[in-house]
């Protein structure tokens, strides 16, 4: 196994979270590519773990002012992922030390770039990106937003502890309409998938459905709402982790539309 920087030859794999085999990924559109292009100029760092020359793990981190937390002189880890699907792509590569090596390489890189600390997000539940995994690697919980835990490892005594940027307002409703408010940032293909599915489903139901996109790749839009990625149907948040299927989103929107038509 070796840890390398993201090179052009691996960008395709990286943009689909090393899951080229996945049918679901086809629903994610090209927002990750656009995000990559945009964030390259804003200090995005990506490291890959190669196994037999093939990308099997990745970590992406940005200067914290481009992440979802408030802070300074630090990096923010959006995502660390080691391919975990047996029999698909590079197979299950978890629990072989790739995650540990990726995090160590990212921290070393951030220190070399002058950062005073590393922030990361994890979830407090034993699913998805567990906060507990970071805790094992010396991170402590410094803030919480529902199940999203903000984790922090300072490298210097004068490092400033970060805080989440919290939700600032809720989507408004329009009388007589089904409002589908979809927020998309671009960093996460799974979240991009939810956005694209909601867009398609809203168009398919049509009629009273009002689709309201908020593209939070635009930093001012993110700061206005304090929401990076989310889906609300008539103001109610839809659970997006794991991403709901197209059919599920369609059903939710259609059932609201039926109530309005009556
Ligand atoms: C969390 C994650 C990044 C950790 O990466 P990993 O490569 O599996 O982790 P590591 O191998 O470094 O460590 C995991 C465990 O394997 C163990 N391990 C490491 N090397 C090992 C080896 N050679 N043999 C057996 N076990 C080993 C470690 O001791 C550790 O055990 P512990 O959790 O009980 O302490 C990875 O599991 C993952 O991607 N999970 C899903 C996260 C996710 O959903 N990310 C997307 C968020 S956007």
mmCIF file of C-alpha atoms and ligand atoms in Angstrom:
data_model
loop_
_atom_site.group_PDB
_atom_site.id
_atom_site.type_symbol
_atom_site.label_atom_id
_atom_site.label_comp_id
_atom_site.label_asym_id
_atom_site.label_seq_id
_atom_site.Cartn_x
_atom_site.Cartn_y
_atom_site.Cartn_z
ATOM 1 C CA UNK A 1 0.000 0.000 0.000
ATOM 2 C CA UNK A 2 1.179 3.519 -0.718
ATOM 3 C CA UNK A 3 -0.263 6.971 -0.031
ATOM 4 C CA UNK A 4 -0.166 9.398 -2.954
ATOM 5 C CA UNK A 5 -1.567 12.813 -3.845
ATOM 6 C CA UNK A 6 -4.526 12.964 -6.195
ATOM 7 C CA UNK A 7 -3.193 12.943 -9.743
ATOM 8 C CA UNK A 8 -5.223 13.526 -12.870
ATOM 9 C CA UNK A 9 -5.282 9.815 -13.719
ATOM 10 C CA UNK A 10 -7.208 9.087 -10.502
ATOM 11 C CA UNK A 11 -9.655 11.991 -10.638
ATOM 12 C CA UNK A 12 -12.405 9.928 -12.301
ATOM 13 C CA UNK A 13 -12.255 7.276 -9.552
ATOM 14 C CA UNK A 14 -12.055 9.907 -6.830
ATOM 15 C CA UNK A 15 -15.141 11.726 -8.120
ATOM 16 C CA UNK A 16 -17.233 8.550 -7.697
ATOM 17 C CA UNK A 17 -15.752 7.639 -4.277
ATOM 18 C CA UNK A 18 -13.778 4.755 -5.856
ATOM 19 C CA UNK A 19 -17.103 3.139 -6.834
ATOM 20 C CA UNK A 20 -17.102 3.147 -10.604
ATOM 21 C CA UNK A 21 -18.964 -0.161 -10.399
ATOM 22 C CA UNK A 22 -21.947 1.474 -8.704
ATOM 23 C CA UNK A 23 -25.177 1.995 -10.649
ATOM 24 C CA UNK A 24 -26.307 4.513 -8.004
ATOM 25 C CA UNK A 25 -23.290 6.704 -8.744
ATOM 26 C CA UNK A 26 -24.695 7.325 -12.218
ATOM 27 C CA UNK A 27 -27.427 9.377 -10.507
ATOM 28 C CA UNK A 28 -24.875 11.711 -8.896
ATOM 29 C CA UNK A 29 -24.278 13.878 -11.987
ATOM 30 C CA UNK A 30 -21.092 15.895 -12.435
ATOM 31 C CA UNK A 31 -21.217 18.136 -9.374
ATOM 32 C CA UNK A 32 -18.227 16.455 -7.768
ATOM 33 C CA UNK A 33 -16.079 17.231 -10.829
ATOM 34 C CA UNK A 34 -17.223 20.864 -10.715
ATOM 35 C CA UNK A 35 -16.520 20.990 -6.977
ATOM 36 C CA UNK A 36 -13.056 19.501 -7.529
ATOM 37 C CA UNK A 37 -12.205 22.099 -10.156
ATOM 38 C CA UNK A 38 -13.446 24.928 -7.969
ATOM 39 C CA UNK A 39 -11.861 23.710 -4.748
ATOM 40 C CA UNK A 40 -8.451 23.063 -6.303
ATOM 41 C CA UNK A 41 -8.027 26.838 -6.356
ATOM 42 C CA UNK A 42 -9.194 27.071 -2.777
ATOM 43 C CA UNK A 43 -6.615 24.767 -1.263
ATOM 44 C CA UNK A 44 -8.307 21.359 -1.529
ATOM 45 C CA UNK A 45 -5.975 18.498 -0.613
ATOM 46 C CA UNK A 46 -6.690 14.882 -1.503
ATOM 47 C CA UNK A 47 -4.658 11.813 -0.649
ATOM 48 C CA UNK A 48 -5.305 8.348 -1.968
ATOM 49 C CA UNK A 49 -4.270 4.965 -0.637
ATOM 50 C CA UNK A 50 -3.230 2.697 -3.504
ATOM 51 C CA UNK A 51 -3.358 -1.073 -3.203
ATOM 52 C CA UNK A 52 -1.571 -2.832 -6.051
ATOM 53 C CA UNK A 53 -1.610 0.517 -7.848
ATOM 54 C CA UNK A 54 -5.393 0.956 -7.555
ATOM 55 C CA UNK A 55 -7.112 3.635 -5.428
ATOM 56 C CA UNK A 56 -8.625 1.876 -2.407
ATOM 57 C CA UNK A 57 -8.990 4.751 0.056
ATOM 58 C CA UNK A 58 -9.220 8.538 0.037
ATOM 59 C CA UNK A 59 -9.192 11.539 2.320
ATOM 60 C CA UNK A 60 -10.150 15.069 1.300
ATOM 61 C CA UNK A 61 -9.599 18.192 3.363
ATOM 62 C CA UNK A 62 -9.780 21.927 2.811
ATOM 63 C CA UNK A 63 -8.665 25.089 4.616
ATOM 64 C CA UNK A 64 -11.339 25.434 7.297
ATOM 65 C CA UNK A 65 -12.743 28.653 5.848
ATOM 66 C CA UNK A 66 -13.979 26.548 2.920
ATOM 67 C CA UNK A 67 -15.424 23.826 5.160
ATOM 68 C CA UNK A 68 -18.589 23.685 7.237
ATOM 69 C CA UNK A 69 -17.098 24.858 10.514
ATOM 70 C CA UNK A 70 -15.901 28.208 11.764
ATOM 71 C CA UNK A 71 -12.241 28.359 12.629
ATOM 72 C CA UNK A 72 -8.856 29.499 11.428
ATOM 73 C CA UNK A 73 -5.366 28.255 10.633
ATOM 74 C CA UNK A 74 -6.760 24.741 10.345
ATOM 75 C CA UNK A 75 -7.937 22.162 7.829
ATOM 76 C CA UNK A 76 -11.359 20.531 7.694
ATOM 77 C CA UNK A 77 -11.721 16.874 6.690
ATOM 78 C CA UNK A 78 -14.881 16.485 4.625
ATOM 79 C CA UNK A 79 -14.461 12.829 4.165
ATOM 80 C CA UNK A 80 -12.292 9.786 4.666
ATOM 81 C CA UNK A 81 -13.333 6.590 2.949
ATOM 82 C CA UNK A 82 -11.761 3.202 2.545
ATOM 83 C CA UNK A 83 -13.494 1.018 -0.040
ATOM 84 C CA UNK A 84 -15.532 -1.524 1.879
ATOM 85 C CA UNK A 85 -17.536 -3.536 -0.645
ATOM 86 C CA UNK A 86 -16.517 -7.151 -0.933
ATOM 87 C CA UNK A 87 -16.520 -8.503 -4.488
ATOM 88 C CA UNK A 88 -16.862 -5.056 -6.069
ATOM 89 C CA UNK A 89 -14.170 -2.753 -7.439
ATOM 90 C CA UNK A 90 -11.040 -3.136 -5.303
ATOM 91 C CA UNK A 91 -12.995 -5.190 -2.754
ATOM 92 C CA UNK A 92 -13.144 -4.706 0.999
ATOM 93 C CA UNK A 93 -9.971 -2.890 2.017
ATOM 94 C CA UNK A 94 -11.165 -1.747 5.437
ATOM 95 C CA UNK A 95 -9.411 -2.706 8.672
ATOM 96 C CA UNK A 96 -6.037 -3.116 7.029
ATOM 97 C CA UNK A 97 -4.584 0.163 8.230
ATOM 98 C CA UNK A 98 -5.413 2.297 5.158
ATOM 99 C CA UNK A 99 -7.629 4.697 7.108
ATOM 100 C CA UNK A 100 -4.997 5.209 9.769
ATOM 101 C CA UNK A 101 -2.307 5.834 7.142
ATOM 102 C CA UNK A 102 -4.493 8.292 5.212
ATOM 103 C CA UNK A 103 -5.313 10.316 8.316
ATOM 104 C CA UNK A 104 -1.676 10.387 9.409
ATOM 105 C CA UNK A 105 -0.581 11.550 5.932
ATOM 106 C CA UNK A 106 -3.239 14.280 5.880
ATOM 107 C CA UNK A 107 -2.243 15.516 9.339
ATOM 108 C CA UNK A 108 1.431 15.581 8.391
ATOM 109 C CA UNK A 109 0.568 17.501 5.237
ATOM 110 C CA UNK A 110 -1.613 20.006 7.120
ATOM 111 C CA UNK A 111 1.166 20.591 9.673
ATOM 112 C CA UNK A 112 3.671 21.124 6.860
ATOM 113 C CA UNK A 113 1.302 23.682 5.336
ATOM 114 C CA UNK A 114 1.344 25.590 8.629
ATOM 115 C CA UNK A 115 -2.021 24.514 10.053
ATOM 116 C CA UNK A 116 -2.472 24.643 13.803
ATOM 117 C CA UNK A 117 -5.057 21.881 13.865
ATOM 118 C CA UNK A 118 -7.324 19.488 11.988
ATOM 119 C CA UNK A 119 -11.116 19.407 12.224
ATOM 120 C CA UNK A 120 -13.300 16.590 10.963
ATOM 121 C CA UNK A 121 -16.916 15.559 11.022
ATOM 122 C CA UNK A 122 -18.248 12.261 12.199
ATOM 123 C CA UNK A 123 -21.593 10.892 13.313
ATOM 124 C CA UNK A 124 -22.422 10.001 16.880
ATOM 125 C CA UNK A 125 -24.239 6.823 15.745
ATOM 126 C CA UNK A 126 -22.395 3.561 15.008
ATOM 127 C CA UNK A 127 -22.916 3.987 11.245
ATOM 128 C CA UNK A 128 -21.343 5.818 8.320
ATOM 129 C CA UNK A 129 -18.349 7.974 9.378
ATOM 130 C CA UNK A 130 -18.182 7.247 13.074
ATOM 131 C CA UNK A 131 -17.020 10.019 15.357
ATOM 132 C CA UNK A 132 -15.530 7.307 17.588
ATOM 133 C CA UNK A 133 -12.981 6.389 14.899
ATOM 134 C CA UNK A 134 -11.499 9.885 15.016
ATOM 135 C CA UNK A 135 -11.539 9.820 18.826
ATOM 136 C CA UNK A 136 -9.288 6.761 18.682
ATOM 137 C CA UNK A 137 -6.889 8.878 16.686
ATOM 138 C CA UNK A 138 -6.625 11.663 19.237
ATOM 139 C CA UNK A 139 -9.556 13.841 18.210
ATOM 140 C CA UNK A 140 -11.995 15.299 20.715
ATOM 141 C CA UNK A 141 -15.586 16.377 20.288
ATOM 142 C CA UNK A 142 -15.854 20.167 20.283
ATOM 143 C CA UNK A 143 -19.362 20.720 18.886
ATOM 144 C CA UNK A 144 -22.480 18.875 17.844
ATOM 145 C CA UNK A 145 -25.268 19.499 15.349
ATOM 146 C CA UNK A 146 -27.905 16.758 15.754
ATOM 147 C CA UNK A 147 -25.889 13.587 15.035
ATOM 148 C CA UNK A 148 -23.044 15.459 13.322
ATOM 149 C CA UNK A 149 -20.080 15.715 15.677
ATOM 150 C CA UNK A 150 -17.289 18.207 15.062
ATOM 151 C CA UNK A 151 -13.957 16.615 15.954
ATOM 152 C CA UNK A 152 -10.755 18.463 16.572
ATOM 153 C CA UNK A 153 -7.074 17.776 16.958
ATOM 154 C CA UNK A 154 -4.941 20.832 17.758
ATOM 155 C CA UNK A 155 -1.296 20.793 16.667
ATOM 156 C CA UNK A 156 -0.329 23.969 18.553
ATOM 157 C CA UNK A 157 -1.042 25.406 21.992
ATOM 158 C CA UNK A 158 -2.559 28.570 20.490
ATOM 159 C CA UNK A 159 -4.823 26.743 18.007
ATOM 160 C CA UNK A 160 -8.378 28.129 17.915
ATOM 161 C CA UNK A 161 -11.065 25.516 18.590
ATOM 162 C CA UNK A 162 -13.575 25.410 15.716
ATOM 163 C CA UNK A 163 -17.395 25.406 15.949
ATOM 164 C CA UNK A 164 -20.043 24.175 13.543
ATOM 165 C CA UNK A 165 -21.755 26.732 11.374
ATOM 166 C CA UNK A 166 -25.336 25.983 12.400
ATOM 167 C CA UNK A 167 -28.556 26.104 10.411
ATOM 168 C CA UNK A 168 -29.731 29.708 10.237
ATOM 169 C CA UNK A 169 -33.181 29.440 8.691
ATOM 170 C CA UNK A 170 -35.738 26.969 7.421
ATOM 171 C CA UNK A 171 -37.054 26.798 3.864
ATOM 172 C CA UNK A 172 -40.250 28.771 3.423
ATOM 173 C CA UNK A 173 -43.446 27.194 2.155
ATOM 174 C CA UNK A 174 -45.661 28.467 -0.636
ATOM 175 C CA UNK A 175 -49.410 28.120 -0.070
ATOM 176 C CA UNK A 176 -51.015 25.713 -2.504
ATOM 177 C CA UNK A 177 -47.677 24.258 -3.581
ATOM 178 C CA UNK A 178 -45.503 21.321 -2.645
ATOM 179 C CA UNK A 179 -42.150 22.912 -1.933
ATOM 180 C CA UNK A 180 -39.125 20.759 -2.566
ATOM 181 C CA UNK A 181 -36.086 22.599 -1.230
ATOM 182 C CA UNK A 182 -32.861 20.885 -2.190
ATOM 183 C CA UNK A 183 -29.438 21.989 -0.952
ATOM 184 C CA UNK A 184 -26.330 20.722 -2.680
ATOM 185 C CA UNK A 185 -22.672 21.518 -2.125
ATOM 186 C CA UNK A 186 -20.889 19.111 -4.452
ATOM 187 C CA UNK A 187 -18.304 17.551 -2.124
ATOM 188 C CA UNK A 188 -20.246 14.312 -1.645
ATOM 189 C CA UNK A 189 -21.564 12.192 -4.533
ATOM 190 C CA UNK A 190 -24.149 10.582 -2.223
ATOM 191 C CA UNK A 191 -25.588 14.010 -1.412
ATOM 192 C CA UNK A 192 -25.339 15.043 -5.071
ATOM 193 C CA UNK A 193 -27.343 11.929 -5.888
ATOM 194 C CA UNK A 194 -30.142 13.003 -3.530
ATOM 195 C CA UNK A 195 -30.262 16.432 -5.159
ATOM 196 C CA UNK A 196 -30.412 15.061 -8.710
ATOM 197 C CA UNK A 197 -33.073 12.510 -7.772
ATOM 198 C CA UNK A 198 -35.193 15.178 -6.086
ATOM 199 C CA UNK A 199 -34.869 17.413 -9.144
ATOM 200 C CA UNK A 200 -36.031 14.607 -11.436
ATOM 201 C CA UNK A 201 -38.824 13.515 -9.115
ATOM 202 C CA UNK A 202 -40.125 17.072 -8.709
ATOM 203 C CA UNK A 203 -40.277 17.427 -12.501
ATOM 204 C CA UNK A 204 -41.978 14.057 -12.893
ATOM 205 C CA UNK A 205 -44.735 14.883 -10.401
ATOM 206 C CA UNK A 206 -45.057 18.400 -11.829
ATOM 207 C CA UNK A 207 -48.318 20.280 -11.165
ATOM 208 C CA UNK A 208 -48.191 21.977 -7.772
ATOM 209 C CA UNK A 209 -44.560 21.052 -7.139
ATOM 210 C CA UNK A 210 -42.160 23.946 -6.721
ATOM 211 C CA UNK A 211 -38.494 22.900 -6.828
ATOM 212 C CA UNK A 212 -36.180 25.272 -5.025
ATOM 213 C CA UNK A 213 -32.490 24.518 -5.501
ATOM 214 C CA UNK A 214 -29.847 26.075 -3.272
ATOM 215 C CA UNK A 215 -26.317 25.518 -4.559
ATOM 216 C CA UNK A 216 -24.111 25.900 -1.513
ATOM 217 C CA UNK A 217 -20.892 25.546 -3.509
ATOM 218 C CA UNK A 218 -21.479 29.282 -3.520
ATOM 219 C CA UNK A 219 -20.098 30.147 -0.084
ATOM 220 C CA UNK A 220 -22.499 33.047 0.450
ATOM 221 C CA UNK A 221 -25.469 30.690 -0.070
ATOM 222 C CA UNK A 222 -24.021 28.272 2.479
ATOM 223 C CA UNK A 223 -23.460 31.048 5.012
ATOM 224 C CA UNK A 224 -26.937 32.462 4.448
ATOM 225 C CA UNK A 225 -28.589 29.133 5.306
ATOM 226 C CA UNK A 226 -26.009 27.320 7.400
ATOM 227 C CA UNK A 227 -27.020 24.220 5.453
ATOM 228 C CA UNK A 228 -24.660 22.467 3.035
ATOM 229 C CA UNK A 229 -26.637 19.461 1.806
ATOM 230 C CA UNK A 230 -30.246 18.646 2.632
ATOM 231 C CA UNK A 231 -33.655 17.888 1.208
ATOM 232 C CA UNK A 232 -36.892 19.326 2.582
ATOM 233 C CA UNK A 233 -40.334 18.430 1.298
ATOM 234 C CA UNK A 234 -42.866 20.973 2.509
ATOM 235 C CA UNK A 235 -40.391 22.070 5.149
ATOM 236 C CA UNK A 236 -39.830 18.584 6.528
ATOM 237 C CA UNK A 237 -36.265 17.283 6.341
ATOM 238 C CA UNK A 238 -35.898 14.005 4.465
ATOM 239 C CA UNK A 239 -33.274 11.621 5.835
ATOM 240 C CA UNK A 240 -30.476 11.573 3.287
ATOM 241 C CA UNK A 241 -27.964 9.164 4.827
ATOM 242 C CA UNK A 242 -28.007 6.658 3.214
ATOM 243 C CA UNK A 243 -29.421 8.361 0.089
ATOM 244 C CA UNK A 244 -33.089 7.534 -0.485
ATOM 245 C CA UNK A 245 -33.894 5.896 -3.809
ATOM 246 C CA UNK A 246 -35.454 7.838 -6.660
ATOM 247 C CA UNK A 247 -38.709 5.925 -6.125
ATOM 248 C CA UNK A 248 -38.828 6.831 -2.454
ATOM 249 C CA UNK A 249 -38.344 10.530 -3.136
ATOM 250 C CA UNK A 250 -40.903 10.406 -5.933
ATOM 251 C CA UNK A 251 -43.431 8.744 -3.635
ATOM 252 C CA UNK A 252 -42.959 11.358 -0.923
ATOM 253 C CA UNK A 253 -43.424 14.252 -3.332
ATOM 254 C CA UNK A 254 -46.358 12.607 -5.129
ATOM 255 C CA UNK A 255 -48.187 11.941 -1.873
ATOM 256 C CA UNK A 256 -47.912 15.619 -0.870
ATOM 257 C CA UNK A 257 -49.072 16.687 -4.341
ATOM 258 C CA UNK A 258 -52.116 14.392 -4.116
ATOM 259 C CA UNK A 259 -53.190 16.083 -0.886
ATOM 260 C CA UNK A 260 -53.055 19.497 -2.538
ATOM 261 C CA UNK A 261 -55.022 18.405 -5.608
ATOM 262 C CA UNK A 262 -57.898 17.134 -3.441
HETATM 263 C C1 LIG B 1 -13.436 4.679 9.149
HETATM 264 C C2 LIG B 1 -12.487 4.195 8.060
HETATM 265 C C3 LIG B 1 -12.012 5.391 7.246
HETATM 266 C C4 LIG B 1 -11.313 3.540 8.748
HETATM 267 O O1 LIG B 1 -10.435 3.048 7.771
HETATM 268 P P1 LIG B 1 -9.818 1.573 7.896
HETATM 269 O O2 LIG B 1 -8.776 1.441 6.880
HETATM 270 O O3 LIG B 1 -10.932 0.595 7.882
HETATM 271 O O4 LIG B 1 -9.220 1.712 9.353
HETATM 272 P P2 LIG B 1 -7.920 1.111 9.949
HETATM 273 O O5 LIG B 1 -7.566 -0.173 9.316
HETATM 274 O O6 LIG B 1 -6.874 2.150 9.949
HETATM 275 O O7 LIG B 1 -8.414 0.847 11.401
HETATM 276 C C5 LIG B 1 -9.690 0.157 11.621
HETATM 277 C C6 LIG B 1 -9.497 -1.047 12.502
HETATM 278 O O8 LIG B 1 -8.777 -2.059 11.830
HETATM 279 C C7 LIG B 1 -7.755 -2.518 12.674
HETATM 280 N N1 LIG B 1 -6.633 -2.933 11.833
HETATM 281 C C8 LIG B 1 -5.738 -2.117 11.254
HETATM 282 N N2 LIG B 1 -4.837 -2.839 10.544
HETATM 283 C C9 LIG B 1 -5.224 -4.136 10.683
HETATM 284 C C10 LIG B 1 -4.722 -5.346 10.194
HETATM 285 N N3 LIG B 1 -3.628 -5.388 9.407
HETATM 286 N N4 LIG B 1 -5.377 -6.454 10.477
HETATM 287 C C11 LIG B 1 -6.471 -6.449 11.260
HETATM 288 N N5 LIG B 1 -6.991 -5.328 11.767
HETATM 289 C C12 LIG B 1 -6.376 -4.193 11.490
HETATM 290 C C13 LIG B 1 -7.388 -1.356 13.516
HETATM 291 O O9 LIG B 1 -6.786 -1.773 14.732
HETATM 292 C C14 LIG B 1 -8.741 -0.763 13.761
HETATM 293 O O10 LIG B 1 -9.383 -1.474 14.787
HETATM 294 P P3 LIG B 1 -10.253 -0.705 15.844
HETATM 295 O O11 LIG B 1 -11.284 0.077 15.055
HETATM 296 O O12 LIG B 1 -10.835 -1.770 16.682
HETATM 297 O O13 LIG B 1 -9.268 0.193 16.527
HETATM 298 C C15 LIG B 1 -13.137 3.147 7.127
HETATM 299 O O14 LIG B 1 -13.499 2.015 7.864
HETATM 300 C C16 LIG B 1 -14.331 3.687 6.393
HETATM 301 O O15 LIG B 1 -14.177 4.235 5.311
HETATM 302 N N6 LIG B 1 -15.536 3.559 6.962
HETATM 303 C C17 LIG B 1 -16.698 4.139 6.396
HETATM 304 C C18 LIG B 1 -16.647 5.623 6.619
HETATM 305 C C19 LIG B 1 -17.548 6.388 5.734
HETATM 306 O O16 LIG B 1 -18.710 6.078 5.618
HETATM 307 N N7 LIG B 1 -16.960 7.402 5.098
HETATM 308 C C20 LIG B 1 -17.669 8.250 4.219
HETATM 309 C C21 LIG B 1 -17.932 9.515 4.935
HETATM 310 S S1 LIG B 1 -18.311 10.780 3.796
#
